[in-house]
Amino acid sequence: MNKILAVVAHPDDETILCGGTLALLARAGAAVHILCATRGEGGELGEPPLCAREDLGRVREQEMRCAVDALGGVSVEFLNYIDPAVGENEELHPYTDDFDELTQRLRDHIQQLCPDAVITHGSNGEYGHAAHVLTHRAVVAAVEHAALYTFSPSFPEHPRPRLANADDHADLILDISTAFEQKVAAAYCHRTQNALFVRRSSKRAGRQLSIPEVLMKVEGLHRVIGLLDDRLVDVLETFRLKVAG
Ligand SMILES: [Zn+2]
């Protein structure tokens, strides 16, 4: 069986940025494992708040386990870094200054799991999130034998351009509509973040949008090194969208 490891900075990144892809891979027979650097302790509490600040990490861990179940994943582990609170002017911070230690911990985890492929944040941290960029760089430094892909690359029809990594071209653009219900269920698992998911898009649309309305039905992958197993590529190819140009 193929093993896929998705490495993300915060609970919910796995769903919002590559949930459909992970669900399709799981359905294709891959064992999908998730490694999350933090428990999202610095994130939102929900509207209205669903827990106290000091309980948020514990709550978000459970939310993430619910989401990964919905996506068909087999395990969730945490590196136990603490997610710093969002700054007063919405600045987003990395969760550690010790790049070498993070890389070593990732390397140890990857060596133990032996995944065929690793999927992680893009080189621009999607919208420039410092914790996403840090995770990307450390994973790139840590992966030695597995194939390595990044999610949310840029492509002309990207459904959420703000989430696209400008410097990563898409090698694969996937129509994830057959896994969309699983992605929606996973997004609802992240209850503390549900208001956040729709806020920016609702503001832009001038009306309150629902979670299914804001989730991407098309996802992409950028290949950094190596290749997925042929059989998984064949499965993903069946969902490939034709790229214009
Ligand atoms: Zn994140």
Short mmCIF file of C-alpha atoms and ligand atoms in Angstrom, two decimals:
data_model
loop_
_atom_site.label_atom_id
_atom_site.label_comp_id
_atom_site.label_asym_id
_atom_site.label_seq_id
_atom_site.Cartn_x
_atom_site.Cartn_y
_atom_site.Cartn_z
CA MET A 1 0.00 0.00 0.00
CA ASN A 2 1.21 3.49 -0.78
CA LYS A 3 1.80 5.81 2.12
CA ILE A 4 1.21 9.52 1.79
CA LEU A 5 2.27 11.99 4.46
CA ALA A 6 0.75 15.46 4.46
CA VAL A 7 2.68 17.93 6.62
CA VAL A 8 0.83 21.10 7.61
CA ALA A 9 1.35 23.96 10.02
CA HIS A 10 -2.15 24.19 11.53
CA PRO A 11 -5.31 22.11 11.90
CA ASP A 12 -7.58 22.98 8.92
CA ASP A 13 -4.76 23.49 6.38
CA GLU A 14 -5.14 19.82 5.39
CA THR A 15 -8.82 20.34 4.58
CA ILE A 16 -8.89 23.81 3.04
CA LEU A 17 -5.77 23.46 0.91
CA CYS A 18 -5.70 19.79 -0.13
CA GLY A 19 -8.67 17.99 1.45
CA GLY A 20 -10.07 16.77 -1.84
CA THR A 21 -6.68 15.52 -3.01
CA LEU A 22 -6.12 13.61 0.23
CA ALA A 23 -9.60 12.09 0.03
CA LEU A 24 -9.01 10.98 -3.57
CA LEU A 25 -5.65 9.47 -2.63
CA ALA A 26 -7.23 7.62 0.29
CA ARG A 27 -9.97 6.35 -1.96
CA ALA A 28 -7.34 5.18 -4.43
CA GLY A 29 -5.98 2.94 -1.70
CA ALA A 30 -3.22 5.08 -0.22
CA ALA A 31 -2.73 5.24 3.54
CA VAL A 32 -2.93 8.98 4.21
CA HIS A 33 -1.11 10.18 7.31
CA ILE A 34 -1.13 13.74 8.61
CA LEU A 35 1.57 15.50 10.59
CA CYS A 36 0.66 18.90 11.99
CA ALA A 37 3.28 21.21 13.49
CA THR A 38 0.93 22.94 15.95
CA ARG A 39 -2.58 22.58 17.35
CA GLY A 40 -3.52 26.04 16.12
CA GLU A 41 -3.50 27.48 19.62
CA GLY A 42 -3.21 31.03 18.30
CA GLY A 43 -6.26 30.80 16.04
CA GLU A 44 -9.84 31.92 16.43
CA LEU A 45 -12.11 30.57 19.15
CA GLY A 46 -15.26 30.54 17.01
CA GLU A 47 -18.22 32.88 16.69
CA PRO A 48 -19.50 32.83 19.38
CA PRO A 49 -16.43 31.40 21.17
CA LEU A 50 -16.68 27.61 21.51
CA CYS A 51 -14.03 27.29 24.21
CA ALA A 52 -11.59 29.18 26.39
CA ARG A 53 -8.28 30.27 24.85
CA GLU A 54 -6.35 27.78 26.99
CA ASP A 55 -8.49 24.90 25.69
CA LEU A 56 -8.21 25.81 22.01
CA GLY A 57 -5.31 23.47 21.21
CA ARG A 58 -7.10 20.51 22.72
CA VAL A 59 -10.35 21.40 20.91
CA ARG A 60 -8.61 21.88 17.59
CA GLU A 61 -6.80 18.57 17.93
CA GLN A 62 -10.20 16.87 18.17
CA GLU A 63 -11.51 18.94 15.25
CA MET A 64 -8.58 17.81 13.16
CA ARG A 65 -9.06 14.14 14.06
CA CYS A 66 -12.70 14.50 12.97
CA ALA A 67 -11.63 16.13 9.69
CA VAL A 68 -8.97 13.55 8.86
CA ASP A 69 -11.52 10.79 9.53
CA ALA A 70 -13.91 12.49 7.11
CA LEU A 71 -11.17 12.60 4.46
CA GLY A 72 -10.39 8.91 4.89
CA GLY A 73 -6.99 9.46 6.51
CA VAL A 74 -5.51 6.90 8.87
CA SER A 75 -3.48 8.91 11.37
CA VAL A 76 -2.87 12.38 12.76
CA GLU A 77 0.22 13.31 14.72
CA PHE A 78 1.47 16.60 16.09
CA LEU A 79 4.96 18.03 16.49
CA ASN A 80 3.64 19.90 19.55
CA TYR A 81 4.88 23.35 18.61
CA ILE A 82 2.72 26.14 20.03
CA ASP A 83 1.01 28.30 17.42
CA PRO A 84 1.64 31.96 18.33
CA ALA A 85 -1.38 34.25 18.51
CA VAL A 86 -2.19 36.37 15.47
CA GLY A 87 -0.66 39.84 15.96
CA GLU A 88 -2.62 43.04 16.52
CA ASN A 89 -2.35 44.00 12.87
CA GLU A 90 -3.14 40.47 11.74
CA GLU A 91 0.58 39.58 11.43
CA LEU A 92 1.08 35.84 11.20
CA HIS A 93 4.09 34.35 12.96
CA PRO A 94 6.16 31.19 12.60
CA TYR A 95 5.97 28.69 15.46
CA THR A 96 9.70 28.26 15.98
CA ASP A 97 12.99 30.08 15.29
CA ASP A 98 14.95 26.85 15.35
CA PHE A 99 14.86 25.73 11.73
CA ASP A 100 17.44 22.98 12.18
CA GLU A 101 15.58 21.39 15.04
CA LEU A 102 12.30 21.47 13.10
CA THR A 103 14.00 19.91 10.08
CA GLN A 104 15.55 17.18 12.20
CA ARG A 105 12.23 16.37 13.82
CA LEU A 106 10.58 16.16 10.42
CA ARG A 107 13.41 13.99 9.11
CA ASP A 108 13.01 11.60 12.07
CA HIS A 109 9.27 11.40 11.55
CA ILE A 110 9.63 10.78 7.82
CA GLN A 111 12.30 8.13 8.34
CA GLN A 112 10.07 6.31 10.78
CA LEU A 113 6.94 6.43 8.62
CA CYS A 114 8.71 5.87 5.27
CA PRO A 115 6.05 7.53 3.08
CA ASP A 116 6.18 7.15 -0.69
CA ALA A 117 5.23 10.77 -1.08
CA VAL A 118 5.06 13.87 1.10
CA ILE A 119 2.66 16.73 0.41
CA THR A 120 3.09 20.09 2.11
CA HIS A 121 2.65 23.87 1.90
CA GLY A 122 3.78 25.78 -1.15
CA SER A 123 6.88 27.94 -1.34
CA ASN A 124 4.94 31.17 -0.86
CA GLY A 125 3.09 29.86 2.17
CA GLU A 126 -0.05 30.21 0.04
CA TYR A 127 -0.94 33.79 1.09
CA GLY A 128 2.47 34.45 2.64
CA HIS A 129 1.75 32.90 6.04
CA ALA A 130 5.12 32.75 7.84
CA ALA A 131 4.29 29.42 9.53
CA HIS A 132 3.34 27.88 6.17
CA VAL A 133 6.59 29.13 4.55
CA LEU A 134 8.60 27.75 7.46
CA THR A 135 6.88 24.37 7.17
CA HIS A 136 7.49 24.27 3.43
CA ARG A 137 11.21 25.03 3.79
CA ALA A 138 11.76 22.55 6.59
CA VAL A 139 9.92 19.76 4.74
CA VAL A 140 11.95 20.42 1.58
CA ALA A 141 15.12 20.17 3.68
CA ALA A 142 13.93 17.04 5.49
CA VAL A 143 12.68 14.85 2.63
CA GLU A 144 15.39 12.49 1.38
CA HIS A 145 13.84 9.46 -0.27
CA ALA A 146 10.16 10.21 -0.81
CA ALA A 147 8.54 12.09 -3.65
CA LEU A 148 7.64 15.63 -2.62
CA TYR A 149 4.66 17.65 -3.76
CA THR A 150 3.22 20.97 -2.64
CA PHE A 151 -0.41 22.00 -2.64
CA SER A 152 -2.26 25.05 -3.94
CA PRO A 153 0.09 25.90 -6.82
CA SER A 154 -0.89 28.70 -9.15
CA PHE A 155 -2.83 28.12 -12.34
CA PRO A 156 -5.04 30.41 -14.39
CA GLU A 157 -8.37 29.03 -13.20
CA HIS A 158 -7.40 28.84 -9.52
CA PRO A 159 -10.71 29.11 -7.66
CA ARG A 160 -9.19 31.07 -4.74
CA PRO A 161 -6.31 33.14 -6.16
CA ARG A 162 -5.41 34.46 -2.71
CA LEU A 163 -4.53 30.91 -1.67
CA ALA A 164 -2.37 30.20 -4.74
CA ASN A 165 1.42 29.98 -4.39
CA ALA A 166 2.64 32.42 -7.02
CA ASP A 167 6.03 30.74 -7.53
CA ASP A 168 4.77 27.14 -7.79
CA HIS A 169 3.40 26.05 -11.15
CA ALA A 170 0.73 23.36 -11.20
CA ASP A 171 1.86 19.96 -12.45
CA LEU A 172 -1.51 18.42 -11.76
CA ILE A 173 -4.88 20.16 -11.55
CA LEU A 174 -7.54 17.96 -10.05
CA ASP A 175 -11.31 18.06 -10.25
CA ILE A 176 -12.09 16.94 -6.71
CA SER A 177 -15.88 17.19 -7.06
CA THR A 178 -16.36 13.46 -6.37
CA ALA A 179 -14.64 13.99 -3.00
CA PHE A 180 -16.27 17.35 -2.34
CA GLU A 181 -18.80 16.04 0.18
CA GLN A 182 -15.96 14.61 2.26
CA LYS A 183 -14.12 17.93 2.09
CA VAL A 184 -17.24 19.79 3.23
CA ALA A 185 -17.72 17.36 6.12
CA ALA A 186 -14.06 17.84 7.10
CA ALA A 187 -14.43 21.63 6.98
CA TYR A 188 -17.46 21.48 9.29
CA CYS A 189 -15.36 19.45 11.74
CA HIS A 190 -13.20 22.56 12.24
CA ARG A 191 -16.03 24.26 14.11
CA THR A 192 -13.91 26.91 15.80
CA GLN A 193 -12.70 28.06 12.37
CA ASN A 194 -16.03 27.92 10.50
CA ALA A 195 -16.69 31.66 10.78
CA LEU A 196 -13.16 32.41 9.61
CA PHE A 197 -13.54 30.17 6.54
CA VAL A 198 -16.31 32.29 5.06
CA ARG A 199 -15.50 35.78 6.39
CA ARG A 200 -13.22 37.14 3.68
CA SER A 201 -15.15 35.66 0.75
CA SER A 202 -18.48 36.79 2.21
CA LYS A 203 -17.18 40.33 2.58
CA ARG A 204 -16.02 40.33 -1.03
CA ALA A 205 -19.30 38.83 -2.24
CA GLY A 206 -21.37 41.28 -0.21
CA ARG A 207 -23.45 38.47 1.26
CA GLN A 208 -23.02 35.66 3.77
CA LEU A 209 -21.58 32.65 1.96
CA SER A 210 -21.84 29.08 3.19
CA ILE A 211 -18.84 26.82 3.73
CA PRO A 212 -19.54 24.68 0.63
CA GLU A 213 -19.65 27.88 -1.42
CA VAL A 214 -16.12 28.90 -0.43
CA LEU A 215 -14.33 25.54 -0.60
CA MET A 216 -12.30 24.83 -3.73
CA LYS A 217 -13.68 22.13 -6.05
CA VAL A 218 -10.44 22.20 -7.99
CA GLU A 219 -7.09 21.56 -6.31
CA GLY A 220 -3.57 21.36 -7.69
CA LEU A 221 -0.21 19.84 -6.95
CA HIS A 222 3.26 21.09 -7.75
CA ARG A 223 5.97 18.44 -8.01
CA VAL A 224 9.18 19.34 -6.20
CA ILE A 225 11.10 16.07 -6.46
CA GLY A 226 10.38 12.46 -7.37
CA LEU A 227 7.20 10.91 -8.62
CA LEU A 228 4.18 9.35 -7.05
CA ASP A 229 3.75 5.64 -7.56
CA ASP A 230 2.44 4.91 -11.08
CA ARG A 231 -0.82 3.48 -9.85
CA LEU A 232 -1.61 6.59 -7.81
CA VAL A 233 -0.67 8.79 -10.72
CA ASP A 234 -3.05 6.78 -12.90
CA VAL A 235 -5.82 7.30 -10.39
CA LEU A 236 -5.15 11.02 -10.09
CA GLU A 237 -4.92 11.31 -13.88
CA THR A 238 -8.55 10.33 -14.09
CA PHE A 239 -9.37 13.51 -12.18
CA ARG A 240 -6.98 15.70 -14.10
CA LEU A 241 -8.46 18.85 -15.55
CA LYS A 242 -7.39 20.10 -18.92
CA VAL A 243 -5.17 23.14 -18.45
CA ALA A 244 -5.87 26.02 -20.75
CA GLY A 245 -2.82 27.00 -22.82
ZN ZN B 1 -2.34 27.32 8.34
#
